[in-house]
Amino acid sequence: MTEKDPHTLSLEAKELLKSLIETPSFSREEDKTAALIAEFFQNKNIPFFQKGNNIWVKNKKFDPKKPNILLNSHHDTVKPNAGYTKDPFSCILEDGKIYGLGSNDAGGCLVSLIAAYYHFYGRDLPFNLILAATAEEEISGKNGIAYILPELPEIELAIVGEPTLLQMAVAEKGLMVIDAEVTGKAGHAARNEGENAIYKALEDLNILKTFQFEKVSKFLGESKATVTIINSGSQHNVVPDKCTYCIDVRVTDAYTLEEALAELESKLQAKLVPRSMRLNSSRIDENHPILKAADELQLEKYGSPTLSDQALIPFPSVKIGPGDSARSHTADEYIYDNEIKDGISLYIKLIETYAAMRSTK
C-alpha cells in the first residue's frame, strides 16, 4: 500500500481480506487472524501492540500532545449457519461479489480502515490515528475492545467500522438481557391448592406484550422489551411455585440501562436481574464536528438498531463502513468487490475532512 496509489491500496486490502476469510476466527478463537494482521503490519515495518487477540498500531509521527482518533473494527466472526451453499472459508469472487464468512461483517470494513490508516501513516495530521483490530465483538466479550481500552491514550473520537452502506450511524441501541422470576406457592393440582406462578407470570407477559417505554429517541425511536424464553413446572400434577422468563431489552439513547430497568420494575411483579449492564446505547452530540464533516460529504445519518463495539466505547463514536448489515450472519455472506474501494475512499475523505475542520479551529 502506498499513499499515492489508491489502486494498490484497494488490491492489498482485498488480498488481506482473502487471507482473513480463509482463516477461521470464531469469537475467542481469533489467534490465527490476529497473527495475520500482525504479520501484515510487520511486513510494512509498522510497530504494533498486541494484547490477547487484539492488535493495534499508531501513526508514524505520533505526538502525545495531539488528540487521538481511534479507527476500530473486528476480526472475529460468528459460526457459519447450515444454509451455506459455498465454502464459508473460501474467498470466492463471483459476479462482482466477494463471498466468504466475515467478508461483510466486518472484514471489508476492517481492511478498508487498515488501508485508510496506511494512507495517512507518515502524514502530519492535527491528531494522531490509532487503528485497532479487535476480537470478541460478536459476543461483546471482555477480551475484545474493552480489554485494550486501558492501554490506549485518551480518545477524542472513534470511527467504528461496521457494514452500514457507507451511511453514518450517529446513535446505536444498547442491549440489556434480564432474567425475570415470579414466585408462587406449590400445591397439588387436583386439590386446588397453591398459587400458580405461571398464572402470575401471565400478568407480566400481558403487560410486556404491549409495553411501551415512556421516552422516545430522535434517531432510534422507541426502546423495545421482548420476552424470548419462559420456563416453569416439573410435574403435571404440581402447581409450580416458580416461573422464570427472559426479556431482551433494546435500549435507545433516551435511557440509561439503569433507567430502563427501573421503568420495567415499576410495571412488573417479577424480580428482575440483568445479566449485564455493559452494553450501553450511544449517541454522538449533535454539535460534534464529525457530523459537520458528514454533512460536508453529504453522508446520510441514521440510528442503528444493531449492536457493535460502540456499546463498550465510553467516548464519542460513529459507526460507518462498506457492506450491508442485512447480509451479516446470513448464508453465503458476501461484500461487493467495488464496496472495498468505495469504503477506503470514504474513510480517507472523512479523515481528511475532519482534519481540515480541526486545523481551522
Coordinates of C-alpha atoms in Angstrom, one line a residue:
M1 CA 0.0 0.0 0.0
T2 CA 1.2 3.5 -0.8
E3 CA -0.3 6.9 0.0
K4 CA -0.3 7.9 -3.7
D5 CA -1.7 4.8 -5.2
P6 CA -5.4 4.1 -4.5
H7 CA -5.4 1.1 -6.8
T8 CA -2.7 -0.6 -4.8
L9 CA -4.4 0.3 -1.6
S10 CA -7.5 -1.5 -2.8
L11 CA -5.7 -4.5 -4.2
E12 CA -3.7 -5.1 -1.0
A13 CA -6.8 -4.6 1.2
K14 CA -8.6 -7.3 -0.8
E15 CA -5.6 -9.6 -0.5
L16 CA -5.7 -9.2 3.2
L17 CA -9.5 -9.8 3.2
K18 CA -8.9 -13.0 1.3
S19 CA -6.5 -14.2 3.9
L20 CA -8.9 -13.3 6.8
I21 CA -11.8 -15.1 5.1
E22 CA -9.7 -18.3 4.6
T23 CA -8.6 -18.3 8.3
P24 CA -11.4 -19.4 10.8
S25 CA -11.7 -16.8 13.5
F26 CA -14.7 -17.5 15.7
S27 CA -15.1 -15.4 18.8
R28 CA -12.5 -16.3 21.4
E29 CA -10.6 -18.2 18.7
E30 CA -9.1 -15.3 16.7
D31 CA -5.4 -16.1 17.4
K32 CA -4.7 -17.0 13.7
T33 CA -6.3 -13.9 12.2
A34 CA -4.5 -11.8 14.9
A35 CA -1.3 -13.3 13.7
L36 CA -2.2 -12.5 10.1
I37 CA -2.9 -8.9 10.9
A38 CA 0.3 -8.6 13.0
E39 CA 2.3 -10.1 10.1
F40 CA 0.7 -7.5 7.7
F41 CA 1.9 -4.6 9.8
Q42 CA 5.3 -6.3 10.4
N43 CA 5.8 -6.6 6.6
K44 CA 5.1 -2.8 6.4
N45 CA 7.6 -2.0 9.1
I46 CA 4.9 -0.7 11.3
P47 CA 5.4 -1.4 15.0
F48 CA 2.3 -3.0 16.6
F49 CA 0.9 -3.7 20.0
Q50 CA -0.9 -6.9 21.0
K51 CA -3.0 -7.9 24.0
G52 CA -4.9 -11.2 23.7
N53 CA -6.1 -11.4 20.1
N54 CA -6.3 -7.6 19.8
I55 CA -3.8 -5.8 17.5
W56 CA -3.4 -2.0 17.4
V57 CA -1.0 0.5 15.8
K58 CA -0.3 4.2 15.9
N59 CA 0.7 6.6 13.1
K60 CA 4.4 7.1 12.4
K61 CA 4.5 10.7 13.6
F62 CA 2.6 10.0 16.8
D63 CA 2.6 13.1 19.0
P64 CA 1.4 12.6 22.6
K65 CA 0.4 16.3 22.7
K66 CA -2.2 15.8 20.0
P67 CA -5.7 14.4 20.4
N68 CA -6.3 10.8 19.3
I69 CA -8.7 9.4 16.8
L70 CA -9.4 5.6 17.0
L71 CA -10.2 3.6 13.9
N72 CA -11.7 0.3 15.1
S73 CA -13.2 -2.8 13.6
H74 CA -13.2 -6.5 14.5
H75 CA -11.8 -9.7 13.0
D76 CA -13.9 -12.3 14.8
T77 CA -16.9 -14.0 13.1
V78 CA -20.0 -15.9 14.1
K79 CA -20.1 -19.6 13.1
P80 CA -21.5 -20.4 9.6
N81 CA -25.1 -21.5 9.6
A82 CA -26.5 -24.6 7.9
G83 CA -27.7 -22.6 4.9
Y84 CA -24.3 -22.1 3.3
T85 CA -24.1 -23.4 -0.3
K86 CA -20.5 -22.2 -0.7
D87 CA -17.5 -23.0 1.4
P88 CA -17.5 -20.3 4.1
F89 CA -13.7 -20.4 4.4
S90 CA -13.0 -20.0 0.7
C91 CA -12.8 -16.5 -0.7
I92 CA -14.8 -16.7 -3.9
L93 CA -15.1 -13.8 -6.4
E94 CA -18.2 -14.2 -8.4
D95 CA -20.5 -11.7 -10.2
G96 CA -18.7 -8.8 -8.6
K97 CA -19.1 -10.2 -5.1
I98 CA -16.5 -11.4 -2.6
Y99 CA -18.0 -14.4 -0.8
G100 CA -16.9 -15.9 2.5
L101 CA -17.6 -15.9 6.2
G102 CA -16.8 -12.4 7.7
S103 CA -16.4 -10.8 4.3
N104 CA -19.2 -8.3 5.1
D105 CA -19.2 -8.4 8.9
A106 CA -16.7 -6.9 9.3
G107 CA -13.7 -8.0 7.2
G108 CA -14.5 -5.4 4.4
C109 CA -14.7 -2.6 6.9
L110 CA -11.5 -3.8 8.7
V111 CA -9.3 -3.9 5.6
S112 CA -10.7 -0.6 4.3
L113 CA -9.9 1.0 7.7
I114 CA -6.4 -0.5 7.6
A115 CA -5.9 0.9 4.0
A116 CA -7.0 4.3 5.1
Y117 CA -4.8 4.2 8.2
Y118 CA -1.8 3.2 6.0
H119 CA -2.6 6.1 3.6
F120 CA -2.1 8.5 6.4
Y121 CA 0.7 6.6 8.2
G122 CA 3.6 9.1 7.6
R123 CA 1.5 12.2 7.3
D124 CA 1.2 15.1 9.7
L125 CA -2.4 15.5 10.9
P126 CA -3.8 17.7 13.6
F127 CA -4.5 14.5 15.5
N128 CA -3.0 11.0 16.0
L129 CA -4.5 8.0 14.3
I130 CA -4.7 4.7 16.2
L131 CA -6.1 1.7 14.5
A132 CA -7.3 -1.3 16.5
A133 CA -8.3 -4.7 15.0
T134 CA -10.2 -6.2 17.9
A135 CA -11.6 -9.6 19.0
E136 CA -14.8 -10.9 20.5
E137 CA -17.1 -8.2 19.0
E138 CA -19.7 -10.8 18.0
I139 CA -20.2 -11.8 21.7
S140 CA -19.4 -8.4 23.3
G141 CA -16.6 -10.3 25.1
K142 CA -14.5 -8.9 27.9
N143 CA -11.3 -9.8 25.9
G144 CA -12.2 -7.6 23.0
I145 CA -12.2 -3.8 22.7
A146 CA -12.8 -3.4 26.4
Y147 CA -9.6 -5.4 27.1
I148 CA -7.4 -2.8 25.4
L149 CA -9.1 0.4 26.4
P150 CA -6.9 0.9 29.5
E151 CA -3.8 0.6 27.2
L152 CA -4.9 3.4 24.9
P153 CA -4.4 7.1 25.4
E154 CA -7.4 9.4 25.8
I155 CA -9.6 9.2 22.7
E156 CA -11.4 12.2 21.2
L157 CA -13.4 10.2 18.6
A158 CA -13.8 6.6 17.4
I159 CA -14.8 5.7 13.9
V160 CA -16.1 2.1 14.2
G161 CA -16.1 0.0 11.0
E162 CA -19.3 -1.9 10.5
P163 CA -21.3 -2.5 7.3
T164 CA -23.7 0.5 7.0
L165 CA -23.9 1.0 3.3
L166 CA -21.5 3.9 3.9
Q167 CA -24.2 5.7 5.8
M168 CA -23.2 7.1 9.2
A169 CA -24.8 5.7 12.3
V170 CA -24.9 8.5 14.9
A171 CA -26.8 6.5 17.5
E172 CA -27.0 2.9 18.4
K173 CA -29.3 0.8 20.6
G174 CA -27.9 -0.8 23.7
L175 CA -28.8 -4.3 25.0
M176 CA -29.9 -5.5 28.4
V177 CA -30.9 -9.1 28.9
I178 CA -33.0 -9.6 32.0
D179 CA -33.8 -12.8 33.9
A180 CA -37.2 -12.4 35.5
E181 CA -38.6 -14.6 38.3
V182 CA -42.1 -14.8 39.5
T183 CA -42.7 -16.7 42.8
G184 CA -45.9 -18.6 43.7
K185 CA -46.7 -21.4 46.1
A186 CA -46.5 -25.1 45.3
G187 CA -49.6 -27.2 45.7
H188 CA -51.4 -30.4 44.4
A189 CA -53.1 -29.7 41.1
A190 CA -56.1 -31.9 42.0
R191 CA -56.8 -30.1 45.3
N192 CA -57.0 -26.5 44.0
E193 CA -54.0 -25.7 46.3
G194 CA -51.1 -23.3 45.9
E195 CA -50.5 -20.2 44.0
N196 CA -49.7 -20.8 40.3
A197 CA -46.5 -18.9 39.3
I198 CA -47.4 -19.4 35.6
Y199 CA -50.7 -17.6 36.0
K200 CA -48.9 -14.8 37.9
A201 CA -46.3 -14.5 35.2
L202 CA -49.0 -14.3 32.6
E203 CA -50.0 -10.9 34.1
D204 CA -46.4 -9.7 33.4
L205 CA -46.4 -11.2 29.9
N206 CA -49.6 -9.4 29.0
I207 CA -48.1 -6.1 30.1
L208 CA -44.9 -6.7 28.2
K209 CA -46.9 -7.8 25.1
T210 CA -48.0 -4.2 24.6
F211 CA -45.5 -2.4 26.8
Q212 CA -44.1 1.0 25.5
F213 CA -41.3 2.9 27.2
E214 CA -42.2 6.4 28.0
K215 CA -39.3 8.2 26.4
V216 CA -38.6 8.1 22.6
S217 CA -35.3 8.8 20.9
K218 CA -35.0 11.2 18.0
F219 CA -32.8 8.8 15.9
L220 CA -33.7 5.4 17.3
G221 CA -37.4 5.7 18.1
E222 CA -38.8 3.5 20.9
S223 CA -36.9 1.2 23.2
K224 CA -38.2 -2.3 23.0
A225 CA -38.7 -5.1 25.5
T226 CA -39.3 -8.6 24.1
V227 CA -39.9 -11.9 26.1
T228 CA -37.9 -14.6 24.4
I229 CA -37.7 -17.5 26.9
I230 CA -40.1 -18.9 29.5
N231 CA -39.7 -21.9 31.9
S232 CA -41.9 -23.3 34.7
G233 CA -43.0 -26.5 36.3
S234 CA -41.6 -30.0 36.5
Q235 CA -44.6 -32.3 37.1
H236 CA -48.0 -32.4 35.6
N237 CA -49.8 -32.7 39.0
V238 CA -47.8 -30.0 40.9
V239 CA -48.8 -26.3 40.8
P240 CA -45.5 -24.6 40.1
D241 CA -44.1 -22.2 42.7
K242 CA -41.7 -20.5 40.3
C243 CA -41.8 -19.2 36.7
T244 CA -38.9 -17.6 35.0
Y245 CA -38.7 -15.7 31.8
C246 CA -36.1 -13.8 29.8
I247 CA -36.6 -10.2 28.5
D248 CA -34.4 -8.9 25.6
V249 CA -34.4 -5.1 26.0
R250 CA -33.1 -2.9 23.2
V251 CA -32.5 0.4 24.8
T252 CA -32.2 3.7 22.9
D253 CA -30.1 6.7 23.8
A254 CA -33.2 8.2 25.6
Y255 CA -32.4 5.8 28.5
T256 CA -29.5 4.6 30.5
L257 CA -29.7 0.9 31.2
E258 CA -30.5 1.7 34.9
E259 CA -33.4 3.9 33.9
A260 CA -34.9 1.3 31.6
L261 CA -34.6 -1.3 34.3
A262 CA -36.3 1.0 36.8
E263 CA -39.2 1.6 34.5
L264 CA -39.8 -2.1 33.9
E265 CA -39.5 -2.8 37.7
S266 CA -42.3 -0.3 38.3
K267 CA -44.7 -2.2 35.9
L268 CA -43.9 -5.8 36.6
Q269 CA -44.2 -8.1 39.6
A270 CA -41.3 -10.3 38.8
K271 CA -37.9 -10.0 40.3
L272 CA -35.7 -8.6 37.5
V273 CA -32.0 -9.4 37.4
P274 CA -29.9 -8.0 34.5
R275 CA -27.2 -10.4 33.2
S276 CA -25.0 -7.4 32.3
M277 CA -25.1 -3.6 32.4
R278 CA -22.2 -3.2 30.0
L279 CA -23.9 -2.8 26.6
N280 CA -25.0 0.8 26.6
S281 CA -26.8 2.7 23.9
S282 CA -24.8 5.5 22.3
R283 CA -25.4 8.8 20.6
I284 CA -22.9 11.4 19.5
D285 CA -23.5 15.0 20.4
E286 CA -25.4 16.9 17.6
N287 CA -22.7 19.6 17.6
H288 CA -19.7 17.2 17.3
P289 CA -17.5 18.2 14.3
I290 CA -17.6 14.7 12.8
L291 CA -21.3 15.3 12.0
K292 CA -20.3 18.6 10.2
A293 CA -17.8 16.5 8.3
A294 CA -20.6 14.1 7.4
D295 CA -22.7 16.9 6.2
E296 CA -19.9 18.2 4.0
L297 CA -19.6 14.8 2.4
Q298 CA -23.4 14.5 2.1
L299 CA -23.5 11.3 4.2
E300 CA -26.9 10.1 5.3
K301 CA -27.1 9.8 9.1
Y302 CA -29.3 7.3 10.9
G303 CA -29.8 5.4 14.2
S304 CA -28.7 1.8 14.2
P305 CA -30.8 -1.0 15.8
T306 CA -27.8 -3.4 15.8
L307 CA -25.2 -3.7 18.4
S308 CA -21.4 -3.2 17.9
D309 CA -18.3 -2.3 19.9
Q310 CA -19.8 1.2 20.2
A311 CA -21.7 -0.2 23.2
L312 CA -18.4 -0.7 25.0
I313 CA -16.7 2.5 24.0
P314 CA -17.0 5.3 26.6
F315 CA -16.1 8.2 24.3
P316 CA -17.8 9.8 21.3
S317 CA -18.1 7.5 18.3
V318 CA -19.8 7.0 15.0
K319 CA -20.3 3.8 13.0
I320 CA -19.8 3.6 9.3
G321 CA -18.4 1.2 6.7
P322 CA -18.8 -0.7 3.4
G323 CA -21.2 -3.6 3.1
D324 CA -24.7 -4.0 4.3
S325 CA -25.8 -5.0 7.8
A326 CA -28.6 -7.1 6.3
R327 CA -26.1 -9.5 4.9
S328 CA -24.4 -10.1 8.2
H329 CA -24.8 -13.6 9.7
T330 CA -26.6 -14.8 6.6
A331 CA -25.7 -17.9 4.5
D332 CA -23.2 -17.2 1.7
E333 CA -22.2 -13.9 3.2
Y334 CA -20.6 -11.5 0.7
I335 CA -19.5 -8.0 0.1
Y336 CA -19.3 -6.4 -3.4
D337 CA -15.8 -6.0 -4.8
N338 CA -16.3 -2.3 -5.5
E339 CA -17.5 -1.7 -2.0
I340 CA -14.0 -2.1 -0.7
K341 CA -12.6 0.6 -2.9
D342 CA -15.5 2.9 -2.0
G343 CA -15.0 2.2 1.6
I344 CA -11.3 3.1 1.5
S345 CA -12.1 6.3 -0.4
L346 CA -14.8 7.3 2.0
Y347 CA -12.7 6.7 5.1
I348 CA -9.9 8.8 3.6
K349 CA -12.2 11.6 2.7
L350 CA -13.8 11.5 6.2
I351 CA -10.4 11.7 7.9
E352 CA -9.2 14.5 5.6
T353 CA -12.4 16.5 6.1
Y354 CA -12.3 16.1 9.9
A355 CA -8.6 17.1 9.8
A356 CA -9.4 20.2 7.9
M357 CA -12.0 21.2 10.4
R358 CA -9.6 20.6 13.3
S359 CA -6.9 22.7 11.6
T360 CA -9.3 25.7 11.3
K361 CA -10.5 25.5 14.9

